[in-house]
GROMACS .gro file of C-alpha atoms in nm:
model
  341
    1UNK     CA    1   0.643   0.410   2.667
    2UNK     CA    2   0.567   0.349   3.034
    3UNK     CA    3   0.645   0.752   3.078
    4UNK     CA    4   0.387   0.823   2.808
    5UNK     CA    5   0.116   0.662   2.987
    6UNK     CA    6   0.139   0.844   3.340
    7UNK     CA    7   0.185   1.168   3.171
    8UNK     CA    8  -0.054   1.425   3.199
    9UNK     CA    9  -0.233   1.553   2.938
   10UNK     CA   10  -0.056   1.899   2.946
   11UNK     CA   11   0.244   1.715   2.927
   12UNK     CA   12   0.128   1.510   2.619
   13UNK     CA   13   0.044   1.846   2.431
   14UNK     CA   14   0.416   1.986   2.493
   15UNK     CA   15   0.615   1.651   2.405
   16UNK     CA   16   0.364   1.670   2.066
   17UNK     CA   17   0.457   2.032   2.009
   18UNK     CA   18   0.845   1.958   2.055
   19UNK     CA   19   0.802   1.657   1.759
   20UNK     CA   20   0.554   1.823   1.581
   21UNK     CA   21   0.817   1.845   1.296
   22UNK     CA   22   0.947   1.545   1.007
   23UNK     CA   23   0.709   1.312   0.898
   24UNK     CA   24   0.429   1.040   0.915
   25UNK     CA   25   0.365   0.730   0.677
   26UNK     CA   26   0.043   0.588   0.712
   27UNK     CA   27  -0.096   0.259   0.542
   28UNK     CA   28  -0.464   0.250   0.469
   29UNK     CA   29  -0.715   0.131   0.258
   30UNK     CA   30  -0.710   0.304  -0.069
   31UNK     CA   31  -0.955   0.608  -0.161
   32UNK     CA   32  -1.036   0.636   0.226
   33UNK     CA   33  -0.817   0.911   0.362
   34UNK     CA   34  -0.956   1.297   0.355
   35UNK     CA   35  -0.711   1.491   0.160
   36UNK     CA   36  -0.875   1.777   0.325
   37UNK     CA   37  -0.788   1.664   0.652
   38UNK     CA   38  -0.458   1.559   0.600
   39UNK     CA   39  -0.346   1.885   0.451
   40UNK     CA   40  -0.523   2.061   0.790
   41UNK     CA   41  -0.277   1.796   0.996
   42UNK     CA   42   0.018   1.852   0.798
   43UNK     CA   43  -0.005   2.277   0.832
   44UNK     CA   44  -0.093   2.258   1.174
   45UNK     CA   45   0.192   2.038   1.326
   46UNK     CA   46   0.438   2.114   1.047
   47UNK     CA   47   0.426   1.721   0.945
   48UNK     CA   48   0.456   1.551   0.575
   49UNK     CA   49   0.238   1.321   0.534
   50UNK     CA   50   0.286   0.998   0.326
   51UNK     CA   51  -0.064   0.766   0.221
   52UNK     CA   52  -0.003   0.425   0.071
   53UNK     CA   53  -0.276   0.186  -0.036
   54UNK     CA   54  -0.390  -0.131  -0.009
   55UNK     CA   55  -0.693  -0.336  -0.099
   56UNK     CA   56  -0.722  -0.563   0.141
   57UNK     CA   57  -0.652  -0.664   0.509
   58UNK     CA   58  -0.468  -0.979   0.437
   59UNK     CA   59  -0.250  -0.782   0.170
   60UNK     CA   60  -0.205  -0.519   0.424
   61UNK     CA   61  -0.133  -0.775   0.733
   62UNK     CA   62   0.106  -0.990   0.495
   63UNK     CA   63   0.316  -0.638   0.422
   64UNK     CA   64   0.361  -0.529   0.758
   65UNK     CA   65   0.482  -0.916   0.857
   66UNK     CA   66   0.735  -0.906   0.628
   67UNK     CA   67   0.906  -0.623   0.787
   68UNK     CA   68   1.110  -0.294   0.655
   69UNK     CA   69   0.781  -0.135   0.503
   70UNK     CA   70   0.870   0.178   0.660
   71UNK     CA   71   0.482   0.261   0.794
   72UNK     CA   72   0.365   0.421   1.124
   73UNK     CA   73   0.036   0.362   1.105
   74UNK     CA   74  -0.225   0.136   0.986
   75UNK     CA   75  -0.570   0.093   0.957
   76UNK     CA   76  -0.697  -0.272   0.976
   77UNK     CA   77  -1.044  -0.390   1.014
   78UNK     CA   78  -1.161  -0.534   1.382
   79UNK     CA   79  -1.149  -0.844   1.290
   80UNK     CA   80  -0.759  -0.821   1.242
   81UNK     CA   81  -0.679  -0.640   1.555
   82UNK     CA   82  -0.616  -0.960   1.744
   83UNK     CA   83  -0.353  -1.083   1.510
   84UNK     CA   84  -0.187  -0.771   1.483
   85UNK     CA   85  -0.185  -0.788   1.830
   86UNK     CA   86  -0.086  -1.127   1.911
   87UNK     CA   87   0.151  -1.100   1.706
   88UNK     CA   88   0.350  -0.778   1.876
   89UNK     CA   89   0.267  -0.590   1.536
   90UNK     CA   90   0.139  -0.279   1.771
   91UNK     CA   91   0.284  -0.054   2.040
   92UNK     CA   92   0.049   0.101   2.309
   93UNK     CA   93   0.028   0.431   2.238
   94UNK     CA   94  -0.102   0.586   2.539
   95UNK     CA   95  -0.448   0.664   2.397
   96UNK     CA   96  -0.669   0.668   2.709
   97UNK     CA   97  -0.456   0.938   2.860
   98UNK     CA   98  -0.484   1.184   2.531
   99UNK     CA   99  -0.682   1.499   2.533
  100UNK     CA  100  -0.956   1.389   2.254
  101UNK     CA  101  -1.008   1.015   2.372
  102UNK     CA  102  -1.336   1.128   2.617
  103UNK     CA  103  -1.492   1.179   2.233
  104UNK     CA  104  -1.503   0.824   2.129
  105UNK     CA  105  -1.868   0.710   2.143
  106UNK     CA  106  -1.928   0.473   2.464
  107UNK     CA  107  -2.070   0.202   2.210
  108UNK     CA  108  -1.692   0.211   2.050
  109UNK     CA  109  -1.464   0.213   2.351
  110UNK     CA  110  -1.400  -0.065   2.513
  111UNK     CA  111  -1.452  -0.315   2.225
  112UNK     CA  112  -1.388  -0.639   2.224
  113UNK     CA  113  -1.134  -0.685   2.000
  114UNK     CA  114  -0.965  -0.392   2.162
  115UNK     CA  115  -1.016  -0.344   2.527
  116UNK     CA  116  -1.019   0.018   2.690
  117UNK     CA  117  -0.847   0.125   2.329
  118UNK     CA  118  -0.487   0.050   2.473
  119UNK     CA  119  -0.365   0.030   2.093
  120UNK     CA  120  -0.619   0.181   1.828
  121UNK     CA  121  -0.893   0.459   1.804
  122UNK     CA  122  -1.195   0.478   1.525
  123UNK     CA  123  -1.113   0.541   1.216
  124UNK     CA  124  -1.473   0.453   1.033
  125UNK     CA  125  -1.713   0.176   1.014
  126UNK     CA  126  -1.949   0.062   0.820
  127UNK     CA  127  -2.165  -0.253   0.655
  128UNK     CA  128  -2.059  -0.457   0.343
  129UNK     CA  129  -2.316  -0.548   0.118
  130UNK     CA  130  -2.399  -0.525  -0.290
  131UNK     CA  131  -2.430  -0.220  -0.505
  132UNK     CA  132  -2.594  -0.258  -0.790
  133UNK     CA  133  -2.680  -0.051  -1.106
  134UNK     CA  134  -3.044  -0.030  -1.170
  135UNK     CA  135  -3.032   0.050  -1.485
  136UNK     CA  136  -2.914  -0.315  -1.546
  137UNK     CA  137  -3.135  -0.466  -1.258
  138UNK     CA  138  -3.433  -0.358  -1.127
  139UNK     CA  139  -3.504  -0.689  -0.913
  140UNK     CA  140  -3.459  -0.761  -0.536
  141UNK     CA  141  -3.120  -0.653  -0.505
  142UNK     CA  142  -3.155  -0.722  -0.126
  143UNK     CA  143  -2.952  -1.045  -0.145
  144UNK     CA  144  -2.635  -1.218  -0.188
  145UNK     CA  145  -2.753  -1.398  -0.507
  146UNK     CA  146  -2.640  -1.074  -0.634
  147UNK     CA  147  -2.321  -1.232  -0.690
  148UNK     CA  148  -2.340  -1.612  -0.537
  149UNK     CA  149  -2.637  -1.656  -0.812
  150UNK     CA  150  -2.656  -1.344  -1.036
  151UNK     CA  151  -2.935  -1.273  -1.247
  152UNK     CA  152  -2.899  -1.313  -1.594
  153UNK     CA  153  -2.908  -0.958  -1.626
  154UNK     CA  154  -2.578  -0.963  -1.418
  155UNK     CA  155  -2.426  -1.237  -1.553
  156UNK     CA  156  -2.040  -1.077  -1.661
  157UNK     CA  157  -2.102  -0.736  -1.507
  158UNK     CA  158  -2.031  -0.849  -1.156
  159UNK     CA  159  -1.708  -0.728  -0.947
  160UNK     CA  160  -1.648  -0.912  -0.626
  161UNK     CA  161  -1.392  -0.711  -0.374
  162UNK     CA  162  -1.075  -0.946  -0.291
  163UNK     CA  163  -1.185  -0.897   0.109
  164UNK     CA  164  -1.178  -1.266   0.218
  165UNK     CA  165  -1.369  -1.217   0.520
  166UNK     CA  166  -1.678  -1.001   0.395
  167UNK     CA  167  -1.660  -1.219   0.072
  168UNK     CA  168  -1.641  -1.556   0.352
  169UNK     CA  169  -1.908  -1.441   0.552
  170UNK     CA  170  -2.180  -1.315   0.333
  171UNK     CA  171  -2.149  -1.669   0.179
  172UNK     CA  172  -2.137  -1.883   0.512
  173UNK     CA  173  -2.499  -1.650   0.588
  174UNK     CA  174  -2.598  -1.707   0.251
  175UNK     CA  175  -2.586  -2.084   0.275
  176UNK     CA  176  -2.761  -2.091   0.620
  177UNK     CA  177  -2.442  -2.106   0.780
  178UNK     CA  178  -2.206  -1.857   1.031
  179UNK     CA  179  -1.890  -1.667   1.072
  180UNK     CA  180  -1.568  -1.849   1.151
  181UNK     CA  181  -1.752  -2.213   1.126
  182UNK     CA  182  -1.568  -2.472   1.168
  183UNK     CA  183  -1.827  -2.762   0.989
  184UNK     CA  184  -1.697  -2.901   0.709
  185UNK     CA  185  -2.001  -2.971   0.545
  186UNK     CA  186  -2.113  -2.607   0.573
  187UNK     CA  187  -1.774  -2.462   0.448
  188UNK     CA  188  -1.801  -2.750   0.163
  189UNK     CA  189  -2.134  -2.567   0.044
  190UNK     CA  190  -2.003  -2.188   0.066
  191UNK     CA  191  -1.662  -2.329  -0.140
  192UNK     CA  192  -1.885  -2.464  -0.376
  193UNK     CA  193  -2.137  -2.207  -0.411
  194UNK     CA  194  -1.809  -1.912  -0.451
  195UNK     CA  195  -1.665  -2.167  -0.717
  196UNK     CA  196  -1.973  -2.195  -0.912
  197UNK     CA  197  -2.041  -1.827  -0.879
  198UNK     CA  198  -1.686  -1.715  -1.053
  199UNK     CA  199  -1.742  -1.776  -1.372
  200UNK     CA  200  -2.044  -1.576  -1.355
  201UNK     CA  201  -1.884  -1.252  -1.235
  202UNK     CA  202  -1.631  -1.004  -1.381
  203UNK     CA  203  -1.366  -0.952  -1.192
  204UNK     CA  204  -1.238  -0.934  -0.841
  205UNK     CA  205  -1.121  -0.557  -0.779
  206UNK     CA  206  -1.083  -0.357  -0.498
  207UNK     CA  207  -1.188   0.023  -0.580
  208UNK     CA  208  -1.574   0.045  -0.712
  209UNK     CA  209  -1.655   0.408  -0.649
  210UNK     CA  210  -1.560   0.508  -0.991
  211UNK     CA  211  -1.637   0.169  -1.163
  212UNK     CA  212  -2.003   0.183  -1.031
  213UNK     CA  213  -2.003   0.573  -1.114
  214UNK     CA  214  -1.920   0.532  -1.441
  215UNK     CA  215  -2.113   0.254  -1.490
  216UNK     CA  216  -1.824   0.030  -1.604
  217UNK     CA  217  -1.919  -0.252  -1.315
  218UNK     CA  218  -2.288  -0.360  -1.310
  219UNK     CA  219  -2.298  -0.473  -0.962
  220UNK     CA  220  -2.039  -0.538  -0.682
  221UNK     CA  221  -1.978  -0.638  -0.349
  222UNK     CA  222  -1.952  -0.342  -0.235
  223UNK     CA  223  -1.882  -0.118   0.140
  224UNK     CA  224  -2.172   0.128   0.226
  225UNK     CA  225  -1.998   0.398   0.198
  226UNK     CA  226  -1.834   0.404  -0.130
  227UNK     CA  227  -2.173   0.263  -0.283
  228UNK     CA  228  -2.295   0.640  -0.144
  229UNK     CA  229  -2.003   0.794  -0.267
  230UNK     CA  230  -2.119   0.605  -0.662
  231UNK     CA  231  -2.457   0.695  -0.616
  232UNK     CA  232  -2.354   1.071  -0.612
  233UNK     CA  233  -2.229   1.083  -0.889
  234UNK     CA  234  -2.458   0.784  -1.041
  235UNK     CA  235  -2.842   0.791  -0.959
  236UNK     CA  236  -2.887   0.453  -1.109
  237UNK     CA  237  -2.679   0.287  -0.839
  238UNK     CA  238  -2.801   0.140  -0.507
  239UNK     CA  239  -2.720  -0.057  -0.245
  240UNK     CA  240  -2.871  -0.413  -0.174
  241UNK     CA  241  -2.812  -0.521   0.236
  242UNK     CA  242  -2.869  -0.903   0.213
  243UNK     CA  243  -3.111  -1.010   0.387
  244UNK     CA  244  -2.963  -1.340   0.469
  245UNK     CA  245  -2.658  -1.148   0.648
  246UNK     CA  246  -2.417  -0.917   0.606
  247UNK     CA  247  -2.098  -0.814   0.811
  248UNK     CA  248  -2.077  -0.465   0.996
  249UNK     CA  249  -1.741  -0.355   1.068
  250UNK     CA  250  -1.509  -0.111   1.227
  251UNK     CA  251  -1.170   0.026   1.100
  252UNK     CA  252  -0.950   0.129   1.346
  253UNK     CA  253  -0.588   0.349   1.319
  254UNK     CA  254  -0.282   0.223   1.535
  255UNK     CA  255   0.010   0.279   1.559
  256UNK     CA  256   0.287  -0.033   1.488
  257UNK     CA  257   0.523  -0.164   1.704
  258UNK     CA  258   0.828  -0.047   1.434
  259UNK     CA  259   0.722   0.253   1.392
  260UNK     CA  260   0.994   0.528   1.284
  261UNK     CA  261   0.769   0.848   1.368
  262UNK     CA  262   0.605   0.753   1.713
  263UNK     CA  263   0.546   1.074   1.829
  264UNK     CA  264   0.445   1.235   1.516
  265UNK     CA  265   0.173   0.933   1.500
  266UNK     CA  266   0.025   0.997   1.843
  267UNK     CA  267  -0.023   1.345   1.724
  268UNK     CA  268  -0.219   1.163   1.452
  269UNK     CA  269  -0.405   0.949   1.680
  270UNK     CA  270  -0.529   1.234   1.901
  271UNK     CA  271  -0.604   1.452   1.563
  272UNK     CA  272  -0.851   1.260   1.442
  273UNK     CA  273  -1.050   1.205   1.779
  274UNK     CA  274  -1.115   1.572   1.728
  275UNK     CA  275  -1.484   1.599   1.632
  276UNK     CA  276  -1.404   1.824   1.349
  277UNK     CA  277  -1.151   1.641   1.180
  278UNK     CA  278  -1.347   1.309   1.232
  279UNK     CA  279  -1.640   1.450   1.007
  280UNK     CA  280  -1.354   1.509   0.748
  281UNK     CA  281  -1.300   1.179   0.710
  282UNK     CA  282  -1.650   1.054   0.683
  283UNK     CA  283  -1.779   1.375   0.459
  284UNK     CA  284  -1.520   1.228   0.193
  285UNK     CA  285  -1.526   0.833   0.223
  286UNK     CA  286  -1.879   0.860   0.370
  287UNK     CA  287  -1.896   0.635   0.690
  288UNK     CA  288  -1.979   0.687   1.004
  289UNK     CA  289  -1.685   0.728   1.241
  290UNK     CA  290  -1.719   0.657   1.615
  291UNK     CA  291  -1.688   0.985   1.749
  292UNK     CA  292  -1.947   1.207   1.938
  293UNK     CA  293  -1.959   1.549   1.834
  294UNK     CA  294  -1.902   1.516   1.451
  295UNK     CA  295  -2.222   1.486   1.288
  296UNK     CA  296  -2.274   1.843   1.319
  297UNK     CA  297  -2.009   1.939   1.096
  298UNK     CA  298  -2.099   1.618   0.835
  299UNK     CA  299  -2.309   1.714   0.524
  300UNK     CA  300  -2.705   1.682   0.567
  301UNK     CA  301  -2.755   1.415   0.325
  302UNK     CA  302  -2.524   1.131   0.542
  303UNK     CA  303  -2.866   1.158   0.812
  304UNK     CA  304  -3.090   1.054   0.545
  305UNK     CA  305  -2.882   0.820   0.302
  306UNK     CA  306  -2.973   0.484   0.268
  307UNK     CA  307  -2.663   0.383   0.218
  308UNK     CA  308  -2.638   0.513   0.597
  309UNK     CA  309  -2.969   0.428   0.737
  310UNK     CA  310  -3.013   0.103   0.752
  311UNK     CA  311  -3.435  -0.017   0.640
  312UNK     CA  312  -3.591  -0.160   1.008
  313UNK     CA  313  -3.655  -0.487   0.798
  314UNK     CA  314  -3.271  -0.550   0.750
  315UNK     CA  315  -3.129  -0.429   1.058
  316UNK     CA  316  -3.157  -0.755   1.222
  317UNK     CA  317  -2.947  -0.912   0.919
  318UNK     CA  318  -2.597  -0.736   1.015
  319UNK     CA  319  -2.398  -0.901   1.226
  320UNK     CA  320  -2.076  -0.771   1.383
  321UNK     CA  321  -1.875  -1.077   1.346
  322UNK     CA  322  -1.557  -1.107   1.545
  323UNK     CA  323  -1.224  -1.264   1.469
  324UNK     CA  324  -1.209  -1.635   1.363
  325UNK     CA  325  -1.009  -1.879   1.536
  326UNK     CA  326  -0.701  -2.057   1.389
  327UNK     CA  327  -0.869  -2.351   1.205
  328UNK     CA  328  -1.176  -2.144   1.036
  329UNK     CA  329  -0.921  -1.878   0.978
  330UNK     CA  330  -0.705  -2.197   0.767
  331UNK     CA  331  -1.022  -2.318   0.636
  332UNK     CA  332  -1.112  -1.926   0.497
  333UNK     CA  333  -0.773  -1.931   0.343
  334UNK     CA  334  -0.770  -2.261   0.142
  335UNK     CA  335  -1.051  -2.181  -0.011
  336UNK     CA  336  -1.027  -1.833  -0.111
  337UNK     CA  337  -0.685  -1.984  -0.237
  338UNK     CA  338  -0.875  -2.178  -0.467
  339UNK     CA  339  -1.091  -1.942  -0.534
  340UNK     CA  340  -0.804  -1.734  -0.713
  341UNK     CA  341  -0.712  -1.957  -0.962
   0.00000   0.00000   0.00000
């Protein structure tokens, strides 16, 4: 590994040619991967690609603890990144040294949660707030009543994603509190206000871009981007950024510490630094991705989407909320524990 990291970039580009052969198994968040750009990948380096799903960080994170999944690389939110890496789950790949890290925007490079990007590189980010079907609604659906205190129009046709920290921390803001508190008494009145709430909603899926676009879900916690991807194909969706708070977010791609095709991942990592390639991924799941150079080869309508473009009035509302410590992080669980009874 040391070797990787004082090699030059011409030498990178050889030792990727010489493994540019086999294959790569990558574990991501499900209906978020450009087929289109995997298949470019794949023919240029002569690599088969493997995608498998999950619908959640904490179902990811538990997978990958167990051990013998078999994955290269995975894409967790920034709020993860510090367990993953506190916990040795990822190698250092070598990424400031690769030809196509000078594209990452300045605002995305040396994060906090990820320093000089010694182990990940953008993959997309985004905000999480509430779609909603106005067909069903046509109230203020810039809120997190939406689902905390649904309108009786609502009431049954509500999906809640199983994310525990966008689902935590839009109810913490909701309730006047913040991310990754630690007061009881404010964590007793976001437990109470999710318990109450359940038996209003109807279920707790991951995967709404086809449930919103078919108009079998009413209204959802939802992620920007798939609420865009509903709302072309469904004119009667929208999407609702609560005005009490919402979380923006970053996913990033790394590589993990037990991975079986290193070299065939760094490929991967450099790939999709490539301004090109980056605007595959965010023409199909419809995010923004980090990386200077792409918008002019995304579709027109991701400059103008409000699913993108984020109303002045709300801006202030999102809040890029960092890890929590150990004893919110045990308070989080125990009650979304209880909240999946």
């Amino acid at each position: 590994m040391k070797t990787y990291l004082t090699t030059t970039v011409a030498a990178i580009a050889l030792a990727g040619a010489a493994h540019a052969e086999g294959s790569l198994n990558i574990y991501n968040w499900g209906n978020y991967t450009s087929p289109e750009m995997i298949e470019k990948f794949e023919q240029e380096y002569d690599i088969d690609v493997t995608i498998t799903d999950y619908d959640s960080n904490t179902t990811a994170l538990a997978k990958i603890e167990a051990g013998g999944h078999g994955f290269d690389i995975v894409v967790p939110t920034h709020s993860y990144m510090g367990v993953y890496i506190d916990k040795g789950l990822l190698m250092k790949p070598g990424i400031p040294e690769m030809e196509n890290y000078g594209n990452i925007s300045d605002q995305w490079k040396n994060v906090e949660w990820d320093p000089n990007r010694e182990y990940s590189v953008p993959w997309q980010w985004g905000t999480t707030g509430v779609a909603v079907n106005k067909s069903a609604y046509d109230g203020d659906i810039n809120t997190s009543a939406i689902f905390l205190d649904p309108p009786e129009e609502l009431v049954g046709k509500v999906n809640v994603v199983p994310e525990m920290q966008d689902v935590m921390n839009l109810t913490l803001f909701y309730v006047g509190g913040e991310p990754c508190t630690t007061d009881k008494e404010m964590l007793k009145k976001a437990r109470d206000v999710l318990i109450e709430a359940k038996p209003k909603w109807m279920s707790m899926d991951y995967g709404m871009t086809e449930k919103l676009s078919n108009g079998d879900v009413m209204a959802s916690v939802n992620w920007n981007g798939s609420t865009f991807r509903a709302r072309n194909n469904n004119e009667d969706v929208a999407y609702g950024y609560p005005k009490e708070g919402y979380p923006v977010w970053m996913d990033s791609a790394a590589v993990l510490s037990d991975a079986q095709n290193v070299e065939n991942a760094k490929l991967f990592l450099n790939f999709i630094m490539d301004p090109e390639n980056a605007a595959m991924l965010s023409s199909f799941a419809r995010y923004a991705n980090g990386i200077d150079g792409s918008e002019e080869f995304m579709p027109e309508d991701m400059k103008t989407a409000p699913e993108i473009v984020v109303p002045e009035d709300l801006k202030a509302a999102g809040r890029f909320t960092t890890a929590c410590p150990a004893e919110a992080q045990e308070f989080y669980t125990a009650i979304w524990t209880e909240l999946q009874k």
